[in-house]
Coordinates of C-alpha atoms in Angstrom, one line a residue:
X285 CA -16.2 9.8 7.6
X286 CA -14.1 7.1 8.8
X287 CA -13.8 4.6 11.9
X288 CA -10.4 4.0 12.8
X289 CA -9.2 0.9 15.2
X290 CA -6.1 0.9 16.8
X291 CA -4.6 -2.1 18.1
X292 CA -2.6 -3.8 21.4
X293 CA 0.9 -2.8 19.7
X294 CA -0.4 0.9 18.4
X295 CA -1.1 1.5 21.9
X296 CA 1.7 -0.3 24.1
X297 CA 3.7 2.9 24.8
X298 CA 3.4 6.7 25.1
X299 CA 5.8 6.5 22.3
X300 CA 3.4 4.0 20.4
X301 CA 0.0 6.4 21.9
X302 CA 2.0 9.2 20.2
X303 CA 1.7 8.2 17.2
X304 CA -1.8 7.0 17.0
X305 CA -2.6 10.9 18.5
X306 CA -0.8 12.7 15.4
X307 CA -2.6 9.9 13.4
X308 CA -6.2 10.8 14.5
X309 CA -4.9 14.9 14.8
X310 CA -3.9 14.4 10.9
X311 CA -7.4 13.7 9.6
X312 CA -10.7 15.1 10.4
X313 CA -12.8 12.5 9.2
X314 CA -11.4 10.1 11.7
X315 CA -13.8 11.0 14.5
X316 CA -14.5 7.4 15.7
X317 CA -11.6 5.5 17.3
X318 CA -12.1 1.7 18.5
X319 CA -9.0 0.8 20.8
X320 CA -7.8 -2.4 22.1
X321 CA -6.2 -3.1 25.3
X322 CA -2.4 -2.2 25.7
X323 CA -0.2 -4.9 24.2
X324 CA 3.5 -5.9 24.6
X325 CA 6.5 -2.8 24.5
X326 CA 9.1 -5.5 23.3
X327 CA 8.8 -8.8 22.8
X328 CA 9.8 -10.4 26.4
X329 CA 6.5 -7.7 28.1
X330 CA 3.6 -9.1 28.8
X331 CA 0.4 -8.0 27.1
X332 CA -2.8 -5.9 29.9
X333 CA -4.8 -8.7 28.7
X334 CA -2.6 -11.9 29.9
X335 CA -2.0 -10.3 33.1
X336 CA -5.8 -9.5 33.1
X337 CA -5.8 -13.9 32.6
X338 CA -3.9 -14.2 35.4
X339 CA -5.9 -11.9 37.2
X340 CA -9.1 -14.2 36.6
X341 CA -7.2 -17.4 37.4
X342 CA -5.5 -15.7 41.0
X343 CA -9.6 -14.8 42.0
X344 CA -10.2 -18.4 41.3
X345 CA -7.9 -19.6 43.5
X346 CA -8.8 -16.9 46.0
X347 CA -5.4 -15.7 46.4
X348 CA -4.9 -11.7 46.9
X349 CA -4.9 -9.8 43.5
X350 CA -3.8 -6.3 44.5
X351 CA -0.5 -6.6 43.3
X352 CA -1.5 -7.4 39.8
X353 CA -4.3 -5.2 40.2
X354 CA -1.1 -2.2 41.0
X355 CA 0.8 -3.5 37.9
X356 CA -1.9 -3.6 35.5
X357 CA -2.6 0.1 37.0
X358 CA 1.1 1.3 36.5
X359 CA 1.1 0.2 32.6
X360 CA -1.9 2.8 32.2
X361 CA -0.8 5.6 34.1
X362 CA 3.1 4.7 32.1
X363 CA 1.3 5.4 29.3
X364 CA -0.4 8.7 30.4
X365 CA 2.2 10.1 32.4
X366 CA 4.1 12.2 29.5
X367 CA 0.5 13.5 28.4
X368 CA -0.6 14.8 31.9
X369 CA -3.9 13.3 31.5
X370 CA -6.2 14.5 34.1
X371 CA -5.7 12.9 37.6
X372 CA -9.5 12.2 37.8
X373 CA -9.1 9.7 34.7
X374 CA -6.4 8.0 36.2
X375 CA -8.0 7.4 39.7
X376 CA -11.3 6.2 37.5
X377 CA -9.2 3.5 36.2
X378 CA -8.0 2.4 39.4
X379 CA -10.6 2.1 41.2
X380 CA -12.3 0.0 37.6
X381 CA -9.4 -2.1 38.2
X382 CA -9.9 -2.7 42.2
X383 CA -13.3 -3.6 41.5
X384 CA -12.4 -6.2 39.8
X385 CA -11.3 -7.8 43.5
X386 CA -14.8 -7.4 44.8
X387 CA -16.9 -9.1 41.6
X388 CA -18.3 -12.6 42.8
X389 CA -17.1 -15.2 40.6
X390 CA -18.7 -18.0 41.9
X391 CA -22.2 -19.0 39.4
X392 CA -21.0 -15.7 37.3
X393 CA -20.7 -16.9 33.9
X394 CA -19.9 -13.1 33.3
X395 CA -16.9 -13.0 35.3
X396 CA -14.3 -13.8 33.2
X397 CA -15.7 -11.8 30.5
X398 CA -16.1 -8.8 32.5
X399 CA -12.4 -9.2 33.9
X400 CA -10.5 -9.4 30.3
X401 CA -13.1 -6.3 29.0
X402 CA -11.7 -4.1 31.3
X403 CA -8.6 -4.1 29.5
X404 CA -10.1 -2.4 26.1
X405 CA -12.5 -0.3 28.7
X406 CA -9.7 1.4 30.7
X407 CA -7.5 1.8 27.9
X408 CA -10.6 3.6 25.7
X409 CA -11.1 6.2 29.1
X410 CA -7.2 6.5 28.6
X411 CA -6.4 7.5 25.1
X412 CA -10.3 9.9 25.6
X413 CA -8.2 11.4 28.6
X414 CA -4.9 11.9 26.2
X415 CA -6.7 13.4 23.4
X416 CA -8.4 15.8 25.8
X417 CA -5.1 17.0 27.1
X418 CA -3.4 17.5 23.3
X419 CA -6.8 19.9 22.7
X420 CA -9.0 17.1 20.7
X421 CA -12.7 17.5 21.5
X422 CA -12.7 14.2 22.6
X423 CA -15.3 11.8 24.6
X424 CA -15.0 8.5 26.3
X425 CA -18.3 6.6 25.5
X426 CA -19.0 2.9 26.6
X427 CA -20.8 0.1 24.5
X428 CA -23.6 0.2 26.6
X429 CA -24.1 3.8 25.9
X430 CA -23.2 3.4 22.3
X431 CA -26.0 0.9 21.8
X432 CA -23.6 -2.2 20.9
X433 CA -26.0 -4.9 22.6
X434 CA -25.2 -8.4 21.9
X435 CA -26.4 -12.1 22.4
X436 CA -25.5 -13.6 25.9
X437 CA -22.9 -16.0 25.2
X438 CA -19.8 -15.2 26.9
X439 CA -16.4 -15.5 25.0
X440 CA -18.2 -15.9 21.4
X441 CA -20.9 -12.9 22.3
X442 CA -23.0 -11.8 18.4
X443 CA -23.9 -8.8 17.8
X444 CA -27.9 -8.1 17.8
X445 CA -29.6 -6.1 14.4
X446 CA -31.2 -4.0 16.2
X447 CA -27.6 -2.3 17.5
X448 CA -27.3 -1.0 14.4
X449 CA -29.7 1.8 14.7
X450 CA -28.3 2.8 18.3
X451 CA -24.7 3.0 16.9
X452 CA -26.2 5.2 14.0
X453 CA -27.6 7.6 16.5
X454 CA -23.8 8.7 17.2
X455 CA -23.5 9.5 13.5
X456 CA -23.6 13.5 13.8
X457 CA -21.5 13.4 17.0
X458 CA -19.0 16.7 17.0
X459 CA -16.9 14.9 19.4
X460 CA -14.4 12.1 18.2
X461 CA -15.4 9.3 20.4
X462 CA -13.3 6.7 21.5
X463 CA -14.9 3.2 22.3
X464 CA -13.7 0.2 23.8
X465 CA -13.1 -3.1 21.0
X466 CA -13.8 -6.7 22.5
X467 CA -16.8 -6.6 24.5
X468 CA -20.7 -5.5 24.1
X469 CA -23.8 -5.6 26.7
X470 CA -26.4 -7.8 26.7
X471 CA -29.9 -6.8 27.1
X472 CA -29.8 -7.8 31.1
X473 CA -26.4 -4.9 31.4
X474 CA -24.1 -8.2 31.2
X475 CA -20.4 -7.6 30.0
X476 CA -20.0 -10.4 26.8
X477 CA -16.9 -10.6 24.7
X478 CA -16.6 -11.5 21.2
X479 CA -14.4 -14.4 20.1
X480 CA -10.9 -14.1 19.3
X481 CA -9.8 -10.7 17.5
X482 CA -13.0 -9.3 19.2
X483 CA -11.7 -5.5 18.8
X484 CA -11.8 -5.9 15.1
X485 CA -14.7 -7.2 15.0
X486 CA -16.2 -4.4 17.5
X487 CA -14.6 -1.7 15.0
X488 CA -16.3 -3.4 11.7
X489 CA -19.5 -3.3 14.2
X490 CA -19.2 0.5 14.7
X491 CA -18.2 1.3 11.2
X492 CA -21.4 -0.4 9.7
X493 CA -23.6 1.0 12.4
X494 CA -22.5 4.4 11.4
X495 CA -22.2 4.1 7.8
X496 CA -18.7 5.3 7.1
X497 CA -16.9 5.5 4.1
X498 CA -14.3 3.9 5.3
X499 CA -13.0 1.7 8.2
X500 CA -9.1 2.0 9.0
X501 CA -7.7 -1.2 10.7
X502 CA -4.0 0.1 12.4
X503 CA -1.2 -2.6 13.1
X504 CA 2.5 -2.9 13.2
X505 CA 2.5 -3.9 9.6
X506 CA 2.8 -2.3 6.1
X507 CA -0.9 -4.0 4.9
X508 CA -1.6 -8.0 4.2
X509 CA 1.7 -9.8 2.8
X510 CA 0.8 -12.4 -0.3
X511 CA 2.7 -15.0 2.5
X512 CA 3.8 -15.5 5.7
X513 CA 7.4 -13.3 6.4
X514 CA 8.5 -16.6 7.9
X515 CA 8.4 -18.7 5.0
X516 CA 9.4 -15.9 2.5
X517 CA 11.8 -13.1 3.0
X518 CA 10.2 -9.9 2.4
X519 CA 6.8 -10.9 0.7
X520 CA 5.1 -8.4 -1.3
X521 CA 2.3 -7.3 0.0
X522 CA -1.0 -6.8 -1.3
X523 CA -2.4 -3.5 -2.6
X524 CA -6.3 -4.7 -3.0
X525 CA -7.9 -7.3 -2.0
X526 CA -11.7 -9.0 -2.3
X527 CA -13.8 -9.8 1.0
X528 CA -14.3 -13.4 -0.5
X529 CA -10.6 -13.6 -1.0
X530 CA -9.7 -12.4 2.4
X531 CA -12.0 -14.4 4.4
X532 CA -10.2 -17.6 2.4
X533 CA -7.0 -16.4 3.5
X534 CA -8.1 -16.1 6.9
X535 CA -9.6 -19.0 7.2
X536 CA -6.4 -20.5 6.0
X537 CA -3.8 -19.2 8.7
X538 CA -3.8 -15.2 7.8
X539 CA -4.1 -13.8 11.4
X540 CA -3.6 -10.0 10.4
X541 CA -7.5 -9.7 10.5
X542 CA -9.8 -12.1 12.0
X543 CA -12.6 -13.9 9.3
X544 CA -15.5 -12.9 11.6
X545 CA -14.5 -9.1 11.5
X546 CA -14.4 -8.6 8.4
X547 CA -18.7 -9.5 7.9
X548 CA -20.0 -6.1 9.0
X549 CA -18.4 -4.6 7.3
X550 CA -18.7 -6.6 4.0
X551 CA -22.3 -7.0 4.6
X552 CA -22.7 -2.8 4.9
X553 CA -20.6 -2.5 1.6
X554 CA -17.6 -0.5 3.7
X555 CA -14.2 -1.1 2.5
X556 CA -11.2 -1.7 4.6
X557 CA -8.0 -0.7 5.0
X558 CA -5.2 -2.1 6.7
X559 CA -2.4 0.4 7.6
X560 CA 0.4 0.5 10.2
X561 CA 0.5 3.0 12.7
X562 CA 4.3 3.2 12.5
X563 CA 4.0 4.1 8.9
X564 CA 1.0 5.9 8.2
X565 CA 1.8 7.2 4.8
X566 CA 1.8 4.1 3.6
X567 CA -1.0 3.4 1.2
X568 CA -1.9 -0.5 3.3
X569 CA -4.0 -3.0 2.1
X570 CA -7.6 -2.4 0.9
X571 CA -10.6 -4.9 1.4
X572 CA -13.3 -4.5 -0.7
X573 CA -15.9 -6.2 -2.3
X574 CA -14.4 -6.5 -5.7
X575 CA -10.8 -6.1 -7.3
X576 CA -10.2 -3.9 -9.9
X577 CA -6.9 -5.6 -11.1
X578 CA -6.9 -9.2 -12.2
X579 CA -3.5 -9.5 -13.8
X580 CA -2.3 -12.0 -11.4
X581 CA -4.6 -14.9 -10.7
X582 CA -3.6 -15.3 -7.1
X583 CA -3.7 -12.8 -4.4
X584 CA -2.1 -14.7 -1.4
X585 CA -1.1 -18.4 -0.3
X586 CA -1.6 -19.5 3.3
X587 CA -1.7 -22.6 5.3
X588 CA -3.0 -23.8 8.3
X589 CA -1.5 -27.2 10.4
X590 CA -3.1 -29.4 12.7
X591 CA -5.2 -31.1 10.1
X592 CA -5.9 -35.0 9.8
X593 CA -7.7 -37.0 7.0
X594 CA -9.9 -40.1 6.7
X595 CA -9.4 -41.7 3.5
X596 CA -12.4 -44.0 2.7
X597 CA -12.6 -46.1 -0.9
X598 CA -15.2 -48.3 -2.2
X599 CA -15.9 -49.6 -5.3
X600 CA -18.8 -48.1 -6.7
X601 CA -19.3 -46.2 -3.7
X602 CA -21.0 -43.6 -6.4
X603 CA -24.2 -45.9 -7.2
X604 CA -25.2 -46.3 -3.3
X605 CA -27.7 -44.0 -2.2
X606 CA -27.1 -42.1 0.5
X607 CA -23.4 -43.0 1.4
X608 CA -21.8 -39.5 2.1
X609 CA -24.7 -39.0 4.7
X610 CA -24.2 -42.1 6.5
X611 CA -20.4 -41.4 6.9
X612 CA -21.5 -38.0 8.4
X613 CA -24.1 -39.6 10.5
X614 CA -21.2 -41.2 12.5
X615 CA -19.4 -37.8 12.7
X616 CA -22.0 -36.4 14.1
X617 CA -22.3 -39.5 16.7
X618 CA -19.0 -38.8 17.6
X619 CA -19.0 -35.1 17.9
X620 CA -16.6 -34.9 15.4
X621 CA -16.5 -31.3 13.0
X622 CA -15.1 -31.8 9.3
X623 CA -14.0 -28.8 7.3
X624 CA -13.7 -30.1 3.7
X625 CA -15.0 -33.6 1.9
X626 CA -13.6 -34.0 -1.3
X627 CA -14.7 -37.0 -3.6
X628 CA -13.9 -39.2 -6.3
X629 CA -16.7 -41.6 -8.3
X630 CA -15.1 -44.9 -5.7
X631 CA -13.5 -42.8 -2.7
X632 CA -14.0 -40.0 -0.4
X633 CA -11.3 -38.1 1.8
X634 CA -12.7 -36.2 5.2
X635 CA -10.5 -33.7 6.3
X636 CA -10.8 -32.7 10.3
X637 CA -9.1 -30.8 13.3
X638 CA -7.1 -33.2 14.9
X639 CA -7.1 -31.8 18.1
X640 CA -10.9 -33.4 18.1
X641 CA -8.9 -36.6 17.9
X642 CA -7.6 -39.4 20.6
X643 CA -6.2 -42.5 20.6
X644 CA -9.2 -44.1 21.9
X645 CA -11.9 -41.7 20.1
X646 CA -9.7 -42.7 16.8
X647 CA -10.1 -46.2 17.1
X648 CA -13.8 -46.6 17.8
X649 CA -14.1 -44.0 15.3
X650 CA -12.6 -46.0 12.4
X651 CA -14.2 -49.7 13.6
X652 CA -17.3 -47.9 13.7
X653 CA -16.8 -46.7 9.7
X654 CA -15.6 -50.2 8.8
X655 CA -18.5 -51.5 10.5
X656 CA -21.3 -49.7 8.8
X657 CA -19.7 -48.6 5.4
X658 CA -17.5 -51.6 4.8
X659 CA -15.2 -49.9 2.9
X660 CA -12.6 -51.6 0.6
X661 CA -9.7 -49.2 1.9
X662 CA -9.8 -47.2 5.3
X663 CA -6.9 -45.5 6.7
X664 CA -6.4 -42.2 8.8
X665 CA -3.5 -39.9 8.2
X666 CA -2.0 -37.2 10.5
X667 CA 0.0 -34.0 10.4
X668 CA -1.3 -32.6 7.3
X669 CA -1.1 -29.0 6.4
X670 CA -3.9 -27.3 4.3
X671 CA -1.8 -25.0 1.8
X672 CA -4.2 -22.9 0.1
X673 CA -3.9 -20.6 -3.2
X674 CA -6.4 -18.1 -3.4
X675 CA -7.8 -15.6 -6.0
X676 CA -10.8 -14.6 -7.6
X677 CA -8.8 -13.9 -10.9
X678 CA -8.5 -17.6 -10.8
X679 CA -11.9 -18.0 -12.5
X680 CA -10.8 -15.5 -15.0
X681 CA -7.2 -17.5 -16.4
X682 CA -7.0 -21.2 -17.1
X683 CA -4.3 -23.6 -15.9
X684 CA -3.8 -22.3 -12.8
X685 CA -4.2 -25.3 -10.6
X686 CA -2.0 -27.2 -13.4
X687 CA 0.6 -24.7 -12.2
X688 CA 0.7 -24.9 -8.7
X689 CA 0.7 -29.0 -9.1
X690 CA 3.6 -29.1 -11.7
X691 CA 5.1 -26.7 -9.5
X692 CA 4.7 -28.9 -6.0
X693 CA 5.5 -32.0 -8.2
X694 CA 9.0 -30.3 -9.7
X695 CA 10.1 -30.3 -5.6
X696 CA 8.8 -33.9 -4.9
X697 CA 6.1 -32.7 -2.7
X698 CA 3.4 -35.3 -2.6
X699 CA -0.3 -33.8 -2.7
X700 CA -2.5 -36.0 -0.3
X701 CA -5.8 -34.3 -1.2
X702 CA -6.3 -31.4 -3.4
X703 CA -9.8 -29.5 -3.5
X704 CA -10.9 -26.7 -5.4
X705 CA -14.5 -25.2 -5.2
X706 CA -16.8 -23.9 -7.8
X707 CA -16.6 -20.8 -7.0
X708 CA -13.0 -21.1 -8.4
X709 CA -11.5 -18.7 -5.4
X710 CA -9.4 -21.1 -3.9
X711 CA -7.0 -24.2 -4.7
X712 CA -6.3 -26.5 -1.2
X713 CA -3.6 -28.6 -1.2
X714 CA -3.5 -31.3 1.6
X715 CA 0.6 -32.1 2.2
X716 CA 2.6 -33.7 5.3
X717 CA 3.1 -31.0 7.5
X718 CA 7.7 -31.4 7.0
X719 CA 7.1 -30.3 3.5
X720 CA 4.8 -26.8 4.4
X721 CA 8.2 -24.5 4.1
X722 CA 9.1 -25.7 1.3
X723 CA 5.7 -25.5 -0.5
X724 CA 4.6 -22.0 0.4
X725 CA 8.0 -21.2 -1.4
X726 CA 7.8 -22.9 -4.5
X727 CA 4.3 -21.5 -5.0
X728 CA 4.6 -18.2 -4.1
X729 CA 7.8 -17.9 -6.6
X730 CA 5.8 -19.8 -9.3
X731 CA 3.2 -16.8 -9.2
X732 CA 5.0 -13.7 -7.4
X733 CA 8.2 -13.6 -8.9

């Protein structure tokens, strides 16, 4: 049994919607489908859910939406026309799509929410409609009827525990049912959306809800790449691939799967595959919770930019009680996030967003440190990249972060920070952001080629 989820590209077209139809018609065990909205035909289109956006922001400004409202309308029925899905369908979404223009907005904390779901909701009644017509016993079926309820916090909505056991009522449905990604109810009947890569996330919901065997995440690509295809031409890409490990590289800059998806599933034990609807024979990348192969130490390298560090050194810094948690004290006064803290026995480096950062902010930030740490050396430096190496066979083979730093050293790329955990699944390298090219590519030759 298997939960497949199709996203914005797999479903921009009736050429694309074709596809994903002989997909689902080629395998009987795919008899839950999670969609996403429709995405862009070519790259100067415009994606349903940015003209949804605009839709929002024209209501705002009270301005009349029925032209959008008629554009976002034709990219459905474009998509439909060359199935002749029933007319009733089609006038359903319309008139979803014209309610939009009667929603208050004003004290709706829902709104916005409510206007981008509409997007996944009218495309699931869509592709329902289309598999009806090519002779699939197909149904429609909407969160709220499915069960997904979740916490009521619009734009980062969480799904509740107690879903889990509606979803699993759907379990021995003879219908393949087709269900809307992005969005879940709350317990008032509220429309909520998940964060970013919401439909992913919805389709690892579903999959652990129903206890599959397998969830089946379809995108425009051949499975993961070991690096970005803009640093390297033609990566390989990966064949398996560890939750732990995939979450890193997520967290790192990998945006073929969003790291909040990917717990649901990981926490029910269901493994993942990531295929490409425009090559379906081709095998993808598997997520699982552990590798079988662990010839090659490293799996993938990623980096992320936008990164700033606060490099404080004091002579035995090491003997004073309590010194990292008075320099977090004044993070926390100022609001201010970290993501890593490595250490030395006389220094400590933090490493934050810098879009938390201003001029001002920076300032009183730094006199407030050199204030209350007195610090023998204090400076701040911007436009770092995080490059990170990751791999569970890491823990497995010795000398692999002496690699990667003879390696960055050989192309007189200066390391600013370098942290590896214990868990021995990653390496980060902290670099100025100029030299990011040209480290991705001396690392990924020193262990994929």
């Amino acid at each position: 049994m298997k939960v497949a989820k199709f996203g914005g590209s797999s479903l921009a077209s009736s050429r694309q919607v074709k596809k994903v139809v002989n997909i689902i018609k080629a395998d009987s065990e795919r008899r839950f489908i999670v969609v996403s909205a429709p995405g862009k035909r070519s790259s100067d289109d415009i994606k349903v859910t940015d003209l949804l956006v605009e839709l929002y922001h024209t209501r705002l400004e009270n301005r009349d939406v029925s032209a959008l409202i008629e554009t976002i309308f034709e990219r459905y029925q474009e998509i439909g026309a060359p199935f002749h899905v029933d007319e009733a369908i089609l006038n359903q979404i319309r008139q979803d799509l014209q309610s939009l223009a009667d929603i208050p907005y004003e004290n709706n904390p829902h709104f916005y929410d409510t206007v981008l779901a509409s997007g996944e909701d009218n495309n699931a009644k869509l592709i329902a409609g289309i598999l009806q017509a090519e002779g699939e016993n197909a149904r429609y079926v909407n969160p709220q009827e499915l069960g997904m309820l979740v916490t009521d916090e619009p734009q980062n909505a969480r799904i509740l525990s107690k879903s889990y056991t509606s979803i699993y009522q759907w379990r021995e449905s003879e219908e393949t049912l087709v269900i809307p990604g992005f969005f879940g109810y709350t317990e008032a009947g509220e429309v909520c959306t998940f964060s970013r890569g919401g439909s992913d996330i919805s389709g690892a919901i579903v999959a652990a809800g129903l206890k599959v065997d397998l969830y089946e995440n379809f995108t425009d690509v051949d499975g993961i790449f070991v690096a970005h295809p803009g640093y390297i031409h033609h990566p390989e890409s990966m064949a398996e691939v560890t939750y732990r490990e995939m979450r890193e590289l997520a967290y790192a800059g990998f945006t073929v799967f969003h790291e909040e998806a990917l717990m649901p599933s990981y926490r029910a034990k269901i493994p993942v595959v990531i295929k490409n609807t425009n090559n379906p024979s081709h095998p993808g990348t598997i997520i699982k919770n552990e590798r079988s192969n662990h010839d090659n130490p490293v799996v993938g390298i990623a980096s992320d930019e936008g990164f700033s560090m606060i490099y404080i050194s004091k002579y035995l810094m090491n003997r004073e009680v309590g010194f990292t948690l008075r320099v977090l004290k004044i993070l926390r006064d100022f609001n201010l996030n970290y993501e890593h803290m490595p250490s030395g026995i006389d220094d400590i480096s933090i490493i934050l967003r810098a879009n938390q950062l201003n001029p001002e902010l920076e300032e009183e930030l730094l006199r407030k440190i050199a204030y209350e740490i007195d610090p023998d050396e204090l400076r701040i430096t911007h436009d770092l990249t995080m490059v990170v190496v990751v791999g569970e066979g890491m823990k497995h083979r010795v000398g692999t972060t002496a690699e990667s730093t003879a390696a960055l050293a050989r192309k007189s790329i200066n390391i600013e920070m370098i942290n590896q955990g214990s868990s021995e699944v990653s390496i980060m390298f902290g670099i100025h952001k100029e030299r990011e090219q040209d480290a991705i590519r001396t690392l990924y030759y020193t262990f994929f080629e």
